Amino acid sequence: MDTDDLGKDRVPRKRRKMQRITMADVAKLAKVSPSTVSLYLRKPDAVSPAAGREIARAIDHLGYVPNLVAGGLAAASSRVVSIIVPSIRNAFFAETVSALQAELTSEGLQVLLGHTEYDKEQEEALVRTALSWAPAAIVLTGLSHSRDTRKLLKAGGIPVLEMWELGGDPLDMAVGFLHPRVGASAAEHLLSKRRRNLAFLGARMQEDHRAAQRAEGFEEACRKGQAASWSVINHPGAATVEAGAILLNRSLQQNPQLDGIACSNDWIALGILFECQRLGVAIPDAISVVGFGDLDFSASCIPSLTTIRPSGDLIGKEAARLILSRIRAAAPPLPAIIDTGHVLIERCSS
Amino acid sequence: MDTDDLGKDRVPRKRRKMQRITMADVAKLAKVSPSTVSLYLRKPDAVSPAAGREIARAIDHLGYVPNLVAGGLAAASSRVVSIIVPSIRNAFFAETVSALQAELTSEGLQVLLGHTEYDKEQEEALVRTALSWAPAAIVLTGLSHSRDTRKLLKAGGIPVLEMWELGGDPLDMAVGFLHPRVGASAAEHLLSKRRRNLAFLGARMQEDHRAAQRAEGFEEACRKGQAASWSVINHPGAATVEAGAILLNRSLQQNPQLDGIACSNDWIALGILFECQRLGVAIPDAISVVGFGDLDFSASCIPSLTTIRPSGDLIGKEAARLILSRIRAAAPPLPAIIDTGHVLIERCSS
DNA sequence: GTGAAAGCGCTAACAC
DNA sequence: GTGTTAGCGCTTTCAC
């Protein structure tokens, strides 16, 4: 049947985009109906071995690539998971996204990524576009979002997972840990080392509200513990090695008695290590330092860094597990809130 | 007309997924046709102000979110750009992806992300799924891909951009720099510092073939220059601070005369700095060190690190520029190959 | 400027 | 097990 039945549709509306090979082409070549091809693609065992073989041959021969957009439309849900993080340049989130992605990809899900740069409005815009893709699930960072973001998400009817924070009221599922507890652990550790004049050095805490929570937990523990003095100092810029040096100098100036420092992350801690070396301040003799993150360098620097590991990797894995089970089961697998906890790793800097 | 014509289709096939608000709903409420709503959404100026106002009100009132999946299907191209990198945990690529994403998002494009873990087969699988989304463009890392990947991409008919490498034969557009030149620059710099016994210390070079290219350029320059001896040492694992320490020890063992080191990246260089401090080897007096990457810490470590900056950020921006102009113009903006070059930043480690 | 109509390529009942 | 049939929600001619 290579002649047209009616002559109409003879001339394509427009030179066809690219004469994409469709499922119908495969079906024709394999001498089956399109729906059989579709079925084969989704459940190979549901079609007869003979038909399956023909279809496989046809697919291979034509170089057919299924159109997931069409599939997503027909199925009313795309095999995409939208992930929104503050920044992927941040090693913490990169680790989580990486783990999440690895797990999801292996189950045939794609990852649509967005970053907010710690801006709630940007987050809202991203959520809006994310929803436009009818994603299978959506992953956000933190529990605090704009009113409209929450509204959109609640109305969306798709699984939502919030990560890297616990303690508030999640929209749906949550995987993370309690940041105030991290700050408290740092303070308690320093106190246990007989440090009495403490400081929490953080960066960008006006925006990074999880870092601010760690600072609060730190202060709380100081208040309850035997600290003689304590303070929280914020660097408005990014949390870098350089910020660490700046913060150390400011804190030393403010309190020359300083003998214990908790940092909002390991980059800052590393900056402090270097700056102390420059200033001739002995670590941990004169000052004990505790970081946060347990980054790649933390075990290998000099002195090696005592730090608190949040396990971004585990967060990603658990998040993926929850999402997958939700997608598969439709039924929520119960109080889907997972505390991944944190671990203080004692090394030489304290 | 709220009665059905035939009674059939009375009961929805299934309880409707979520009674999604569609363009038709908006149209009905605004008392215009769906196509007018569609037009308004894409070119607000093309509809009358009155209609526009009504439509805007309806959208707002109903909380309508366009379905990009349906749009993508109808338009035969989705507003998605697929980006495939070896790993986002690598600061280099994270920087590029971040820049790329920022630029693309501001133009209304989404980013679909994949990572290969330096595996060509995985890359092929990712390209395949990426194509399933009929993306507006696809971004790959490097110029070397499997036969099938190249075939798929050439048949795909969509803009392809390869980044982070130049010198080969790009499929379409390319933004990057010449890795051998980077290795050569490092060697030349060390030679100019009267270093004669050199080594290139790299990690994962069996997979990271761009690092291998840097090593080759390094050797070539040693051969042509006045080097007395040189070698290339590879650590099979990831390029971490720890790998740096291991590599330093191996190279020192192999050649105690060693007085100049080029690293495949700054993490390794940092590891060398720390290990030298441990061993009591003076930098740069006994050994000069050159890194690659100019990462966050490179200017602030002790001693500050002489390094070569490739500018992942610039690569991302240029890539975005090329993609956007291609998408807008359809016509290739000609020799779409951009060399972002590299800069040697001399600091204290050499 | 606006609307009617015809798909985009696929999935999912349902009947055979 | 396989084919038929309706859409999924939108874009895009094309006529008015």
mmCIF file of N, CA and C in Angstrom, chain B residues 270-349:
data_model
loop_
_atom_site.group_PDB
_atom_site.id
_atom_site.type_symbol
_atom_site.label_atom_id
_atom_site.label_comp_id
_atom_site.label_asym_id
_atom_site.label_seq_id
_atom_site.Cartn_x
_atom_site.Cartn_y
_atom_site.Cartn_z
ATOM 1 N N LEU B 270 46.679 20.336 45.799
ATOM 2 C CA LEU B 270 46.491 20.628 47.217
ATOM 3 C C LEU B 270 47.009 19.463 48.062
ATOM 4 N N GLY B 271 46.728 18.271 47.614
ATOM 5 C CA GLY B 271 47.228 17.097 48.318
ATOM 6 C C GLY B 271 48.748 17.100 48.375
ATOM 7 N N ILE B 272 49.354 17.530 47.304
ATOM 8 C CA ILE B 272 50.816 17.600 47.254
ATOM 9 C C ILE B 272 51.334 18.646 48.231
ATOM 10 N N LEU B 273 50.651 19.770 48.270
ATOM 11 C CA LEU B 273 51.038 20.819 49.215
ATOM 12 C C LEU B 273 51.028 20.283 50.650
ATOM 13 N N PHE B 274 49.953 19.619 51.001
ATOM 14 C CA PHE B 274 49.840 19.089 52.365
ATOM 15 C C PHE B 274 50.892 18.031 52.623
ATOM 16 N N GLU B 275 51.083 17.155 51.655
ATOM 17 C CA GLU B 275 52.033 16.065 51.863
ATOM 18 C C GLU B 275 53.458 16.605 51.982
ATOM 19 N N CYS B 276 53.773 17.612 51.226
ATOM 20 C CA CYS B 276 55.101 18.217 51.320
ATOM 21 C C CYS B 276 55.299 18.829 52.701
ATOM 22 N N GLN B 277 54.253 19.434 53.189
ATOM 23 C CA GLN B 277 54.323 20.014 54.526
ATOM 24 C C GLN B 277 54.623 18.910 55.537
ATOM 25 N N ARG B 278 53.961 17.785 55.364
ATOM 26 C CA ARG B 278 54.191 16.650 56.254
ATOM 27 C C ARG B 278 55.619 16.129 56.140
ATOM 28 N N LEU B 279 56.106 16.039 54.904
ATOM 29 C CA LEU B 279 57.428 15.474 54.652
ATOM 30 C C LEU B 279 58.536 16.488 54.895
ATOM 31 N N GLY B 280 58.141 17.734 55.070
ATOM 32 C CA GLY B 280 59.158 18.756 55.244
ATOM 33 C C GLY B 280 59.836 19.153 53.949
ATOM 34 N N VAL B 281 59.152 18.965 52.845
ATOM 35 C CA VAL B 281 59.701 19.393 51.560
ATOM 36 C C VAL B 281 59.240 20.825 51.302
ATOM 37 N N ALA B 282 60.182 21.695 51.006
ATOM 38 C CA ALA B 282 59.824 23.101 50.825
ATOM 39 C C ALA B 282 59.279 23.379 49.429
ATOM 40 N N ILE B 283 58.139 24.067 49.409
ATOM 41 C CA ILE B 283 57.550 24.500 48.141
ATOM 42 C C ILE B 283 57.544 26.017 48.142
ATOM 43 N N PRO B 284 58.080 26.684 47.159
ATOM 44 C CA PRO B 284 58.575 26.153 45.891
ATOM 45 C C PRO B 284 60.082 25.899 45.869
ATOM 46 N N ASP B 285 60.768 26.057 47.009
ATOM 47 C CA ASP B 285 62.232 25.948 46.966
ATOM 48 C C ASP B 285 62.715 24.612 46.427
ATOM 49 N N ALA B 286 62.233 23.539 47.018
ATOM 50 C CA ALA B 286 62.681 22.225 46.563
ATOM 51 C C ALA B 286 61.901 21.771 45.326
ATOM 52 N N ILE B 287 60.619 21.961 45.360
ATOM 53 C CA ILE B 287 59.767 21.531 44.249
ATOM 54 C C ILE B 287 58.770 22.629 43.896
ATOM 55 N N SER B 288 58.656 22.880 42.618
ATOM 56 C CA SER B 288 57.620 23.814 42.153
ATOM 57 C C SER B 288 56.385 23.017 41.756
ATOM 58 N N VAL B 289 55.228 23.582 42.061
ATOM 59 C CA VAL B 289 53.986 22.874 41.750
ATOM 60 C C VAL B 289 53.053 23.767 40.919
ATOM 61 N N VAL B 290 52.527 23.183 39.861
ATOM 62 C CA VAL B 290 51.521 23.878 39.047
ATOM 63 C C VAL B 290 50.254 23.031 39.018
ATOM 64 N N GLY B 291 49.138 23.655 39.277
ATOM 65 C CA GLY B 291 47.873 22.909 39.266
ATOM 66 C C GLY B 291 47.067 23.163 38.005
ATOM 67 N N PHE B 292 45.815 22.788 38.084
ATOM 68 C CA PHE B 292 44.902 23.046 36.972
ATOM 69 C C PHE B 292 43.492 23.211 37.524
ATOM 70 N N GLY B 293 42.881 24.318 37.213
ATOM 71 C CA GLY B 293 41.504 24.504 37.639
ATOM 72 C C GLY B 293 41.233 25.847 38.295
ATOM 73 N N ASP B 294 42.207 26.328 39.055
ATOM 74 C CA ASP B 294 41.989 27.534 39.843
ATOM 75 C C ASP B 294 40.698 27.428 40.639
ATOM 76 N N LEU B 295 40.636 26.450 41.472
ATOM 77 C CA LEU B 295 39.444 26.231 42.288
ATOM 78 C C LEU B 295 39.372 27.243 43.427
ATOM 79 N N ASP B 296 38.300 27.165 44.151
ATOM 80 C CA ASP B 296 38.036 28.130 45.213
ATOM 81 C C ASP B 296 39.194 28.338 46.175
ATOM 82 N N PHE B 297 39.877 27.266 46.482
ATOM 83 C CA PHE B 297 40.908 27.356 47.507
ATOM 84 C C PHE B 297 42.279 27.757 46.967
ATOM 85 N N SER B 298 42.437 27.714 45.664
ATOM 86 C CA SER B 298 43.781 27.792 45.088
ATOM 87 C C SER B 298 44.524 29.081 45.420
ATOM 88 N N ALA B 299 43.791 30.165 45.549
ATOM 89 C CA ALA B 299 44.452 31.430 45.859
ATOM 90 C C ALA B 299 44.735 31.541 47.349
ATOM 91 N N SER B 300 44.057 30.780 48.159
ATOM 92 C CA SER B 300 44.123 30.973 49.609
ATOM 93 C C SER B 300 44.931 29.921 50.346
ATOM 94 N N CYS B 301 45.366 28.880 49.669
ATOM 95 C CA CYS B 301 46.091 27.851 50.405
ATOM 96 C C CYS B 301 47.529 28.288 50.658
ATOM 97 N N ILE B 302 48.261 27.469 51.363
ATOM 98 C CA ILE B 302 49.633 27.839 51.707
ATOM 99 C C ILE B 302 50.603 26.794 51.188
ATOM 100 N N PRO B 303 51.538 27.111 50.321
ATOM 101 C CA PRO B 303 51.573 28.410 49.627
ATOM 102 C C PRO B 303 50.469 28.483 48.595
ATOM 103 N N SER B 304 50.129 29.700 48.230
ATOM 104 C CA SER B 304 49.073 29.838 47.215
ATOM 105 C C SER B 304 49.540 29.138 45.951
ATOM 106 N N LEU B 305 48.594 28.641 45.219
ATOM 107 C CA LEU B 305 48.892 27.704 44.144
ATOM 108 C C LEU B 305 48.992 28.352 42.761
ATOM 109 N N THR B 306 50.104 28.110 42.112
ATOM 110 C CA THR B 306 50.206 28.491 40.706
ATOM 111 C C THR B 306 49.364 27.488 39.941
ATOM 112 N N THR B 307 48.488 27.997 39.100
ATOM 113 C CA THR B 307 47.575 27.063 38.455
ATOM 114 C C THR B 307 47.126 27.583 37.095
ATOM 115 N N ILE B 308 46.479 26.729 36.361
ATOM 116 C CA ILE B 308 45.989 27.120 35.046
ATOM 117 C C ILE B 308 44.476 27.145 35.091
ATOM 118 N N ARG B 309 43.924 28.288 34.732
ATOM 119 C CA ARG B 309 42.484 28.438 34.821
ATOM 120 C C ARG B 309 41.819 28.230 33.462
ATOM 121 N N PRO B 310 40.911 27.265 33.416
ATOM 122 C CA PRO B 310 40.233 26.985 32.166
ATOM 123 C C PRO B 310 38.922 27.759 32.015
ATOM 124 N N SER B 311 38.406 28.293 33.109
ATOM 125 C CA SER B 311 37.147 29.044 33.057
ATOM 126 C C SER B 311 35.933 28.240 32.611
ATOM 127 N N GLY B 312 35.494 27.405 33.499
ATOM 128 C CA GLY B 312 34.295 26.613 33.248
ATOM 129 C C GLY B 312 33.076 27.499 33.105
ATOM 130 N N ASP B 313 33.131 28.601 33.785
ATOM 131 C CA ASP B 313 32.037 29.557 33.749
ATOM 132 C C ASP B 313 31.881 30.132 32.336
ATOM 133 N N LEU B 314 32.995 30.526 31.782
ATOM 134 C CA LEU B 314 32.974 31.096 30.431
ATOM 135 C C LEU B 314 32.488 30.072 29.420
ATOM 136 N N ILE B 315 32.934 28.855 29.587
ATOM 137 C CA ILE B 315 32.485 27.800 28.677
ATOM 138 C C ILE B 315 30.964 27.703 28.713
ATOM 139 N N GLY B 316 30.418 27.720 29.908
ATOM 140 C CA GLY B 316 28.967 27.642 30.046
ATOM 141 C C GLY B 316 28.271 28.810 29.371
ATOM 142 N N LYS B 317 28.803 29.984 29.589
ATOM 143 C CA LYS B 317 28.172 31.176 29.006
ATOM 144 C C LYS B 317 28.237 31.157 27.495
ATOM 145 N N GLU B 318 29.392 30.825 26.966
ATOM 146 C CA GLU B 318 29.538 30.807 25.512
ATOM 147 C C GLU B 318 28.664 29.717 24.900
ATOM 148 N N ALA B 319 28.626 28.599 25.566
ATOM 149 C CA ALA B 319 27.790 27.504 25.070
ATOM 150 C C ALA B 319 26.336 27.949 25.014
ATOM 151 N N ALA B 320 25.901 28.626 26.068
ATOM 152 C CA ALA B 320 24.518 29.097 26.102
ATOM 153 C C ALA B 320 24.270 30.082 24.958
ATOM 154 N N ARG B 321 25.230 30.946 24.754
ATOM 155 C CA ARG B 321 25.085 31.951 23.701
ATOM 156 C C ARG B 321 24.893 31.271 22.341
ATOM 157 N N LEU B 322 25.753 30.330 22.070
ATOM 158 C CA LEU B 322 25.693 29.607 20.797
ATOM 159 C C LEU B 322 24.360 28.878 20.634
ATOM 160 N N ILE B 323 23.960 28.204 21.689
ATOM 161 C CA ILE B 323 22.707 27.446 21.625
ATOM 162 C C ILE B 323 21.525 28.363 21.389
ATOM 163 N N LEU B 324 21.493 29.443 22.126
ATOM 164 C CA LEU B 324 20.363 30.361 21.979
ATOM 165 C C LEU B 324 20.311 30.952 20.583
ATOM 166 N N SER B 325 21.455 31.329 20.060
ATOM 167 C CA SER B 325 21.408 31.944 18.732
ATOM 168 C C SER B 325 21.004 30.901 17.701
ATOM 169 N N ARG B 326 21.433 29.678 17.912
ATOM 170 C CA ARG B 326 21.055 28.629 16.987
ATOM 171 C C ARG B 326 19.550 28.346 17.047
ATOM 172 N N ILE B 327 19.041 28.294 18.252
ATOM 173 C CA ILE B 327 17.613 28.019 18.405
ATOM 174 C C ILE B 327 16.775 29.132 17.782
ATOM 175 N N ARG B 328 17.237 30.333 18.000
ATOM 176 C CA ARG B 328 16.477 31.463 17.476
ATOM 177 C C ARG B 328 16.583 31.577 15.968
ATOM 178 N N ALA B 329 17.783 31.353 15.478
ATOM 179 C CA ALA B 329 18.022 31.637 14.068
ATOM 180 C C ALA B 329 17.855 30.455 13.138
ATOM 181 N N ALA B 330 17.933 29.262 13.680
ATOM 182 C CA ALA B 330 17.873 28.059 12.864
ATOM 183 C C ALA B 330 19.138 27.932 12.010
ATOM 184 N N ALA B 331 19.643 29.045 11.543
ATOM 185 C CA ALA B 331 20.866 28.991 10.744
ATOM 186 C C ALA B 331 22.076 28.946 11.657
ATOM 187 N N PRO B 332 23.010 28.077 11.363
ATOM 188 C CA PRO B 332 24.206 27.987 12.194
ATOM 189 C C PRO B 332 25.002 29.278 12.115
ATOM 190 N N PRO B 333 25.340 29.846 13.239
ATOM 191 C CA PRO B 333 26.083 31.092 13.240
ATOM 192 C C PRO B 333 27.531 30.864 12.838
ATOM 193 N N LEU B 334 27.712 29.958 11.933
ATOM 194 C CA LEU B 334 29.037 29.703 11.361
ATOM 195 C C LEU B 334 30.113 29.275 12.327
ATOM 196 N N PRO B 335 31.324 29.138 11.784
ATOM 197 C CA PRO B 335 32.318 28.327 12.503
ATOM 198 C C PRO B 335 32.061 28.249 13.985
ATOM 199 N N ALA B 336 31.008 27.597 14.363
ATOM 200 C CA ALA B 336 30.581 27.599 15.742
ATOM 201 C C ALA B 336 31.554 26.833 16.626
ATOM 202 N N ILE B 337 32.776 27.263 16.588
ATOM 203 C CA ILE B 337 33.782 26.647 17.442
ATOM 204 C C ILE B 337 34.473 27.764 18.193
ATOM 205 N N ILE B 338 34.367 27.697 19.496
ATOM 206 C CA ILE B 338 34.925 28.779 20.294
ATOM 207 C C ILE B 338 36.013 28.266 21.220
ATOM 208 N N ASP B 339 37.157 28.900 21.119
ATOM 209 C CA ASP B 339 38.265 28.534 21.997
ATOM 210 C C ASP B 339 38.265 29.489 23.179
ATOM 211 N N THR B 340 37.970 28.955 24.347
ATOM 212 C CA THR B 340 37.935 29.817 25.526
ATOM 213 C C THR B 340 39.316 29.965 26.148
ATOM 214 N N GLY B 341 40.263 29.234 25.608
ATOM 215 C CA GLY B 341 41.650 29.379 26.053
ATOM 216 C C GLY B 341 41.893 28.991 27.495
ATOM 217 N N HIS B 342 43.075 29.318 27.978
ATOM 218 C CA HIS B 342 43.399 29.061 29.377
ATOM 219 C C HIS B 342 44.424 30.098 29.809
ATOM 220 N N VAL B 343 44.516 30.309 31.098
ATOM 221 C CA VAL B 343 45.434 31.318 31.621
ATOM 222 C C VAL B 343 46.272 30.717 32.733
ATOM 223 N N LEU B 344 47.547 30.919 32.677
ATOM 224 C CA LEU B 344 48.380 30.457 33.782
ATOM 225 C C LEU B 344 48.448 31.569 34.823
ATOM 226 N N ILE B 345 48.090 31.216 36.029
ATOM 227 C CA ILE B 345 48.093 32.199 37.106
ATOM 228 C C ILE B 345 49.247 31.886 38.033
ATOM 229 N N GLU B 346 50.233 32.738 38.018
ATOM 230 C CA GLU B 346 51.420 32.444 38.814
ATOM 231 C C GLU B 346 51.225 32.910 40.248
ATOM 232 N N ARG B 347 51.395 31.981 41.151
ATOM 233 C CA ARG B 347 51.310 32.337 42.564
ATOM 234 C C ARG B 347 52.557 31.818 43.251
ATOM 235 N N CYS B 348 52.462 31.437 44.501
ATOM 236 C CA CYS B 348 53.681 31.146 45.260
ATOM 237 C C CYS B 348 54.210 29.716 45.156
ATOM 238 N N SER B 349 53.431 28.796 44.643
ATOM 239 C CA SER B 349 53.882 27.397 44.674
ATOM 240 C C SER B 349 54.921 27.090 43.598
#
